[in-house]
Tab-separated table of C-alpha atoms in Angstrom:
chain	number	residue	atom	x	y	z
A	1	UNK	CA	0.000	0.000	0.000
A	2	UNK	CA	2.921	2.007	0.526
A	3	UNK	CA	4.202	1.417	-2.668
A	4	UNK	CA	0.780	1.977	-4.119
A	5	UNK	CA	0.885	5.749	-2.596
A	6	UNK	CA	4.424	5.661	-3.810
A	7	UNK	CA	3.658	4.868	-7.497
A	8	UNK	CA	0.426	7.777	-7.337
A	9	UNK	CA	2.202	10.071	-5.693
A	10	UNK	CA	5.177	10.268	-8.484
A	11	UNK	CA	2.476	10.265	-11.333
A	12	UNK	CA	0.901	13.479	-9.407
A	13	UNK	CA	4.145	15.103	-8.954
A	14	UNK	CA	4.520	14.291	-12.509
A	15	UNK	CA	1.755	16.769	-13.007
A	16	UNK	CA	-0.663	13.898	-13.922
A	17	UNK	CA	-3.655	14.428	-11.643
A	18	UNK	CA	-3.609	13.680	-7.942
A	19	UNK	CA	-6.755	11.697	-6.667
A	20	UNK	CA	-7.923	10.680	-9.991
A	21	UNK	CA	-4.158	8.049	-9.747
A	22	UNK	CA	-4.350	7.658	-6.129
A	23	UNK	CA	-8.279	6.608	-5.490
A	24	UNK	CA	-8.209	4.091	-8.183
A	25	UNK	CA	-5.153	2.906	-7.068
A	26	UNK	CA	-5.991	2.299	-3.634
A	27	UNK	CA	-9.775	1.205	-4.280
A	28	UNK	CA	-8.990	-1.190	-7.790
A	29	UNK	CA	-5.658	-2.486	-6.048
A	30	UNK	CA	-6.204	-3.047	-2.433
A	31	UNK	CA	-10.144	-2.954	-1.732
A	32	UNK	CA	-9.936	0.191	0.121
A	33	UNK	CA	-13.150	1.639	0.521
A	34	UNK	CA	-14.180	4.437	-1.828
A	35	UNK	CA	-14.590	6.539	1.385
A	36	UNK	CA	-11.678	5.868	2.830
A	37	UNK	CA	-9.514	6.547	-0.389
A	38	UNK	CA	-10.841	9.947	-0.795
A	39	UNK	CA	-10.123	10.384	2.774
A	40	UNK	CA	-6.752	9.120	1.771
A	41	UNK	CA	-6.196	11.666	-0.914
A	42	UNK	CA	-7.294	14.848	1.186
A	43	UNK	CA	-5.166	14.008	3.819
A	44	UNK	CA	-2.036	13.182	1.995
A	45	UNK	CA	-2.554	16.455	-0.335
A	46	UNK	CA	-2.802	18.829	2.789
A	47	UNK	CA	0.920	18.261	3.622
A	48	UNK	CA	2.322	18.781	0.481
A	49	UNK	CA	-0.456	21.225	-0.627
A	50	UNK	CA	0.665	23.681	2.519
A	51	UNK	CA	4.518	23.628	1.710
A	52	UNK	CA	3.946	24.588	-2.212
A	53	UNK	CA	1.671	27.169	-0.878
A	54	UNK	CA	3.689	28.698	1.639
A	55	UNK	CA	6.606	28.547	-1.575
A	56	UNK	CA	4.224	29.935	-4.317
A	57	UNK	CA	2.887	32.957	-2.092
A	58	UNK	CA	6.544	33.860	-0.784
A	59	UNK	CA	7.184	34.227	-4.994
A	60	UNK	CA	4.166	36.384	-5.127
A	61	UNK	CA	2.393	33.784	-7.574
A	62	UNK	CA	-0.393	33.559	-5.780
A	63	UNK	CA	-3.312	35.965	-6.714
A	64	UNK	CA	-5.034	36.222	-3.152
A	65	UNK	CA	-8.299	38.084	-5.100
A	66	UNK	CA	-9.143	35.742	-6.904
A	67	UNK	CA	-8.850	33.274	-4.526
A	68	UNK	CA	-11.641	34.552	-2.178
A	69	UNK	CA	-14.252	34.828	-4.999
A	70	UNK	CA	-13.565	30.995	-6.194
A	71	UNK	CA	-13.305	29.764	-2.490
A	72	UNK	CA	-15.817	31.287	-0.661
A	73	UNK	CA	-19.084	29.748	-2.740
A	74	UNK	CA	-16.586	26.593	-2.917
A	75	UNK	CA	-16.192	25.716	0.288
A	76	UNK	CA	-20.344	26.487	0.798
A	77	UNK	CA	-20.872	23.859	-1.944
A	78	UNK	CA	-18.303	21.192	-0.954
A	79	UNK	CA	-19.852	21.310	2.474
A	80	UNK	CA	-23.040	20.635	1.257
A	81	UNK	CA	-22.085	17.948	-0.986
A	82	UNK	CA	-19.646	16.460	1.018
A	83	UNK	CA	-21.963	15.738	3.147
A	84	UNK	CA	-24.564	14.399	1.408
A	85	UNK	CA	-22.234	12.036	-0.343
A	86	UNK	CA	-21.177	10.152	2.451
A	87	UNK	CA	-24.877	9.270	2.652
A	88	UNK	CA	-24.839	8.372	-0.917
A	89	UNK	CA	-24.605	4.242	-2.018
A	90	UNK	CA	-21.010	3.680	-2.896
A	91	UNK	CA	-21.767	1.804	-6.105
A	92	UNK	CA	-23.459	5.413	-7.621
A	93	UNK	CA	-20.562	7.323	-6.157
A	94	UNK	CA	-18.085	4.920	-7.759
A	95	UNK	CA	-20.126	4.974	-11.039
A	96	UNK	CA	-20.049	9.044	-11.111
A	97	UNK	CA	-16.089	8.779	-10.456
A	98	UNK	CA	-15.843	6.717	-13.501
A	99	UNK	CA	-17.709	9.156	-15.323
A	100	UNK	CA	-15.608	11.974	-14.336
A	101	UNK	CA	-12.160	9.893	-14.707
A	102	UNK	CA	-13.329	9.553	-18.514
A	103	UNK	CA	-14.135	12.909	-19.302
A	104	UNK	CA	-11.274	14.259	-17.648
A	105	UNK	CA	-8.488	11.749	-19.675
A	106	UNK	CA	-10.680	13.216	-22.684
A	107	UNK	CA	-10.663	16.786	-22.311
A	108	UNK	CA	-6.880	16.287	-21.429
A	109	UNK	CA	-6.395	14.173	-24.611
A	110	UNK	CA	-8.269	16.704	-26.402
A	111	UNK	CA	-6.346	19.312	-25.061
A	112	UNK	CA	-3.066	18.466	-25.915
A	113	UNK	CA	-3.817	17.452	-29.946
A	114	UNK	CA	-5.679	20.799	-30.211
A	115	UNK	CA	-1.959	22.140	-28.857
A	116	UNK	CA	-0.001	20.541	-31.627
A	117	UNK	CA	-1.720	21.629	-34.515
B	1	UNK	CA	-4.266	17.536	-6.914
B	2	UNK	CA	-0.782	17.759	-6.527
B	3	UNK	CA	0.407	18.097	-9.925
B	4	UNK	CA	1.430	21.728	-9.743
B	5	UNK	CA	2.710	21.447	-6.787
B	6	UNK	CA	6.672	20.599	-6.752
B	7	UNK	CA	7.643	22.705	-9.775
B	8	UNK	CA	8.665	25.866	-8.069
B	9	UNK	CA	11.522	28.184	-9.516
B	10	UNK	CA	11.917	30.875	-7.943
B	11	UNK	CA	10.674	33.646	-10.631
B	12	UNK	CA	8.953	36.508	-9.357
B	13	UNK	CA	5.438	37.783	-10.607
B	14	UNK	CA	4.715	41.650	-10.117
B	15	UNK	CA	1.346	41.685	-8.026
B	16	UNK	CA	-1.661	43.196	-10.684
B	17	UNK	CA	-3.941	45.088	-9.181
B	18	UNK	CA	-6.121	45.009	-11.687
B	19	UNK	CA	-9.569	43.952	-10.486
B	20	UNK	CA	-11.545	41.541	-12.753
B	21	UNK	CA	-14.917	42.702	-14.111
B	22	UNK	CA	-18.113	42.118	-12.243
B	23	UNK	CA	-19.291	39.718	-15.584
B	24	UNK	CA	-16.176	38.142	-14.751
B	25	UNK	CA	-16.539	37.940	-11.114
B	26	UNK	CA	-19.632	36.166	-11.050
B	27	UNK	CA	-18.458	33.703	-13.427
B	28	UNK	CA	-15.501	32.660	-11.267
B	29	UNK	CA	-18.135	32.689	-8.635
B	30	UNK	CA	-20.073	30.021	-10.319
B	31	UNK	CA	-16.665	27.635	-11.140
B	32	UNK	CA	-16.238	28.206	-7.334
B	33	UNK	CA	-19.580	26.155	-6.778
B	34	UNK	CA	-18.603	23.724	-9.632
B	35	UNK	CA	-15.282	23.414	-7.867
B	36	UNK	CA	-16.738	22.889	-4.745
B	37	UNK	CA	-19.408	20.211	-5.757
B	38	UNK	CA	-16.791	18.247	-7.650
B	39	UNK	CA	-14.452	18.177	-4.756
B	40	UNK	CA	-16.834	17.714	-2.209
B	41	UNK	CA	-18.102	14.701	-4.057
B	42	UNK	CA	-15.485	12.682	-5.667
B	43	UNK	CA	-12.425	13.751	-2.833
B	44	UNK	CA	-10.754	15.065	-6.122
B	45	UNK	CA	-10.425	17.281	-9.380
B	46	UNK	CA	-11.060	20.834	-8.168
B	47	UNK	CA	-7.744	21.628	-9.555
B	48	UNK	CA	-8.787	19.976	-13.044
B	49	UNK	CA	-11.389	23.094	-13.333
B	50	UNK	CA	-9.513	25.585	-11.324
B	51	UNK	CA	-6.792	26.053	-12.999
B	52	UNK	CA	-8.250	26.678	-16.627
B	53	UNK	CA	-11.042	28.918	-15.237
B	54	UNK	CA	-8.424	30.962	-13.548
B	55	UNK	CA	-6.022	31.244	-16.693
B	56	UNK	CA	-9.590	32.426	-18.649
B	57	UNK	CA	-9.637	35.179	-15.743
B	58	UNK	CA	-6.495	36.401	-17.172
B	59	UNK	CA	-3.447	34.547	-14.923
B	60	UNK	CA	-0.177	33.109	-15.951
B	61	UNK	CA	0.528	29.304	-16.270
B	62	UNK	CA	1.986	29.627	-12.988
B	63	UNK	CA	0.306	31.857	-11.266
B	64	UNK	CA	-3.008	30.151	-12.209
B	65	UNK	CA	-1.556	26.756	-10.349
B	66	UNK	CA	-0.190	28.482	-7.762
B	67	UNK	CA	-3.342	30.160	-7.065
B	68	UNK	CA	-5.979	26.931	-7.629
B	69	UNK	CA	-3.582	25.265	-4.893
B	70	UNK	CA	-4.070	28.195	-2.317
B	71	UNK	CA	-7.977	27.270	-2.925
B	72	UNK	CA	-7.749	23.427	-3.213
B	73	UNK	CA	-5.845	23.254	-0.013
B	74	UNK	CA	-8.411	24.843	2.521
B	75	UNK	CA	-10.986	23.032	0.618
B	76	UNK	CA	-9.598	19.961	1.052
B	77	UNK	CA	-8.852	20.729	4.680
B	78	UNK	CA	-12.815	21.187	5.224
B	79	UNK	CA	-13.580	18.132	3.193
B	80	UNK	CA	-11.633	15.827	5.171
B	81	UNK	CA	-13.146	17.357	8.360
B	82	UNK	CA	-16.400	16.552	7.304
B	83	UNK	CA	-15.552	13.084	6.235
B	84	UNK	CA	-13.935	12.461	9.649
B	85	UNK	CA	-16.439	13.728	11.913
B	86	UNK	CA	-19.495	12.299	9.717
B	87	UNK	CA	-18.075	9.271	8.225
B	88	UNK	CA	-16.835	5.731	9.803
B	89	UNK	CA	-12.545	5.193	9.047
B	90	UNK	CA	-10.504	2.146	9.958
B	91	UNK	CA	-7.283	4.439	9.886
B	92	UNK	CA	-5.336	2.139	10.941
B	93	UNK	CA	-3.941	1.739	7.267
B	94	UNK	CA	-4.249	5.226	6.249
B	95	UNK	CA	-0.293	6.226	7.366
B	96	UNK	CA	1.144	3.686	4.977
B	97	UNK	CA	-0.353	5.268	1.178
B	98	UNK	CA	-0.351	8.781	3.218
B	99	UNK	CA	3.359	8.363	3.338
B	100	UNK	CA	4.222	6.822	-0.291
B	101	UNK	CA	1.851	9.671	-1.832
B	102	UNK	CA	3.937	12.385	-0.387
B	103	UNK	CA	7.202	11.038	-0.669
B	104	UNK	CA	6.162	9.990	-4.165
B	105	UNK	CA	4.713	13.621	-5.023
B	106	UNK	CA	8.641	14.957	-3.857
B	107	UNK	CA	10.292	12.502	-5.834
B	108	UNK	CA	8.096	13.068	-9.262
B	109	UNK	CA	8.437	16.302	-8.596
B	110	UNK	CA	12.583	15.932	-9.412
B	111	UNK	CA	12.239	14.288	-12.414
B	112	UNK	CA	9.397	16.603	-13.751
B	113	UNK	CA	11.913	18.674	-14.861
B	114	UNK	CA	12.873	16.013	-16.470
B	115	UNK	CA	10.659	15.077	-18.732
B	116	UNK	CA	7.870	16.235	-20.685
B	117	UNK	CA	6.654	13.533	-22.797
B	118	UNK	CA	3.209	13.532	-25.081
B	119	UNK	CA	3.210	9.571	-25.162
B	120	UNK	CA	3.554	9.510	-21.833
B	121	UNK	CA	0.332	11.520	-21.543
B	122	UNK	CA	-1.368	9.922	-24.427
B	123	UNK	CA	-0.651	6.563	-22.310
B	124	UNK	CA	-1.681	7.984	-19.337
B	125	UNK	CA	-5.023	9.082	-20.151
B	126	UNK	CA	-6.377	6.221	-22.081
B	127	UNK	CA	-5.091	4.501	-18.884
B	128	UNK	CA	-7.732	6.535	-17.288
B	129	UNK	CA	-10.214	5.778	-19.531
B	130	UNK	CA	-9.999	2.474	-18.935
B	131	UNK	CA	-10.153	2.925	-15.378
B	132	UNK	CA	-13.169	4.866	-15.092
B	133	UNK	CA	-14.942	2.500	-17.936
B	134	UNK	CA	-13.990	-0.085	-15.005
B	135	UNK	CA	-15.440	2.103	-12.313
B	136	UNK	CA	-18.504	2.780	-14.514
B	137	UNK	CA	-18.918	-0.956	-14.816
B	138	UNK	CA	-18.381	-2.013	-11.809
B	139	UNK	CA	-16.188	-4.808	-11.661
């Protein structure tokens, strides 16, 4: 399992997407719950999320306006829904994951041929 | 989540203090929610949105990561807290991927610099296809 969070946490740093490696690595390979992988995920990103912020907003990259307007109504809705989803049948909540794994690989796909041409 | 995070030179930005419309505002307003509902959801991929919506707003590259990361992170922090006080965790295995994902997230971090390679991507995301057509399926 170690080597599991090992493996997803190079393909993030990689600049590959964090929880969309690390959930379905921890749920496909070793029958972690879906609940407990997204637990997983938020608690390994705080660590590493803190120290690049505390590195980004000493280089002045990070634009603190624009922050406030996204976060406020985000954290209202991610409370919300947060909480309802842990109420939600983990078979539907794995199903929407899926869903949003696929259009995600697309759009990024998509996003990189547009680049080339 | 963590994909922007380890690639840090140290360039400086000049702070603009120019505002973003009201039109503009509101918009951003609205990814927050989508940003938000996403997150607060699937545990994951408020950066996904984030970062573009923030680069439409008129960032840099960089200073559209930097700044989706100073969101994602207090999100995050609130997500878990809800998950913990609300939801029902064996963590007695949680220290062991906890610790591989951030020593992992360091060490792909280094060779980002690396490399930049678009069949590595290509192979990446029809990876991820496949695992969210498994997901979808259900076994």
């Amino acid at each position: 399992m170690f080597l599991s969070g090992l493996l997803g946490g190079v393909l993030t740093g990689l600049g590959m997407g964090g929880g969309t490696v690390t959930i379905p690595l921890l749920v496909l390979g070793f029958q972690v719950s879906q609940f407990s992988a997204i637990l997983i995920n938020l608690l390994a990103f705080l660590p590493a999320g803190l120290s690049a912020l505390i590195i980004h907003t000493k280089n002045g990259l990070v634009q603190f306006g624009y922050v406030l307007i996204i976060l406020v109504p985000a954290l209202v809705t991610a409370g919300i829904v947060s909480w309802f989803s842990l109420s939600l049948d983990v078979s539907v909540l794995k199903r929407l994951f899926g869903v949003f794994l696929v259009i995600v690989a697309m759009v990024s796909l998509g996003l990189k041929s547009v680049k080339k041409n | 989540m963590t994909d922007m995070i380890f690639d840090n030179k140290s360039r400086k930005y000049e702070k603009s203090d120019e505002k973003p419309s009201k039109a503009r505002m509101i918009a951003l307003g609205c990814v927050g929610l989508v940003v938000g509902a996403i997150a607060g959801l699937f545990g994951a991929g408020g950066g996904v949105l984030a970062v573009p919506a923030l680069k439409w707003a008129g960032l840099e590259e960089r200073q559209a990561h930097a700044t989706s990361i100073a969101i994602i992170v207090p999100l995050c922090a609130m997500i878990a807290f809800v998950y913990i006080k609300n939801g029902n965790f064996d963590f007695s295995v949680f220290p062991y991927p906890i610790c591989g994902i951030t020593l992992g997230a360091i060490l792909g971090g280094f060779l980002l610099k690396k490399m930049n390679n678009i069949v590595l991507h290509f192979v990446f995301n029809c990876l991820l296809i496949a695992v969210g057509l498994k997901f979808i399926i259900g076994r």
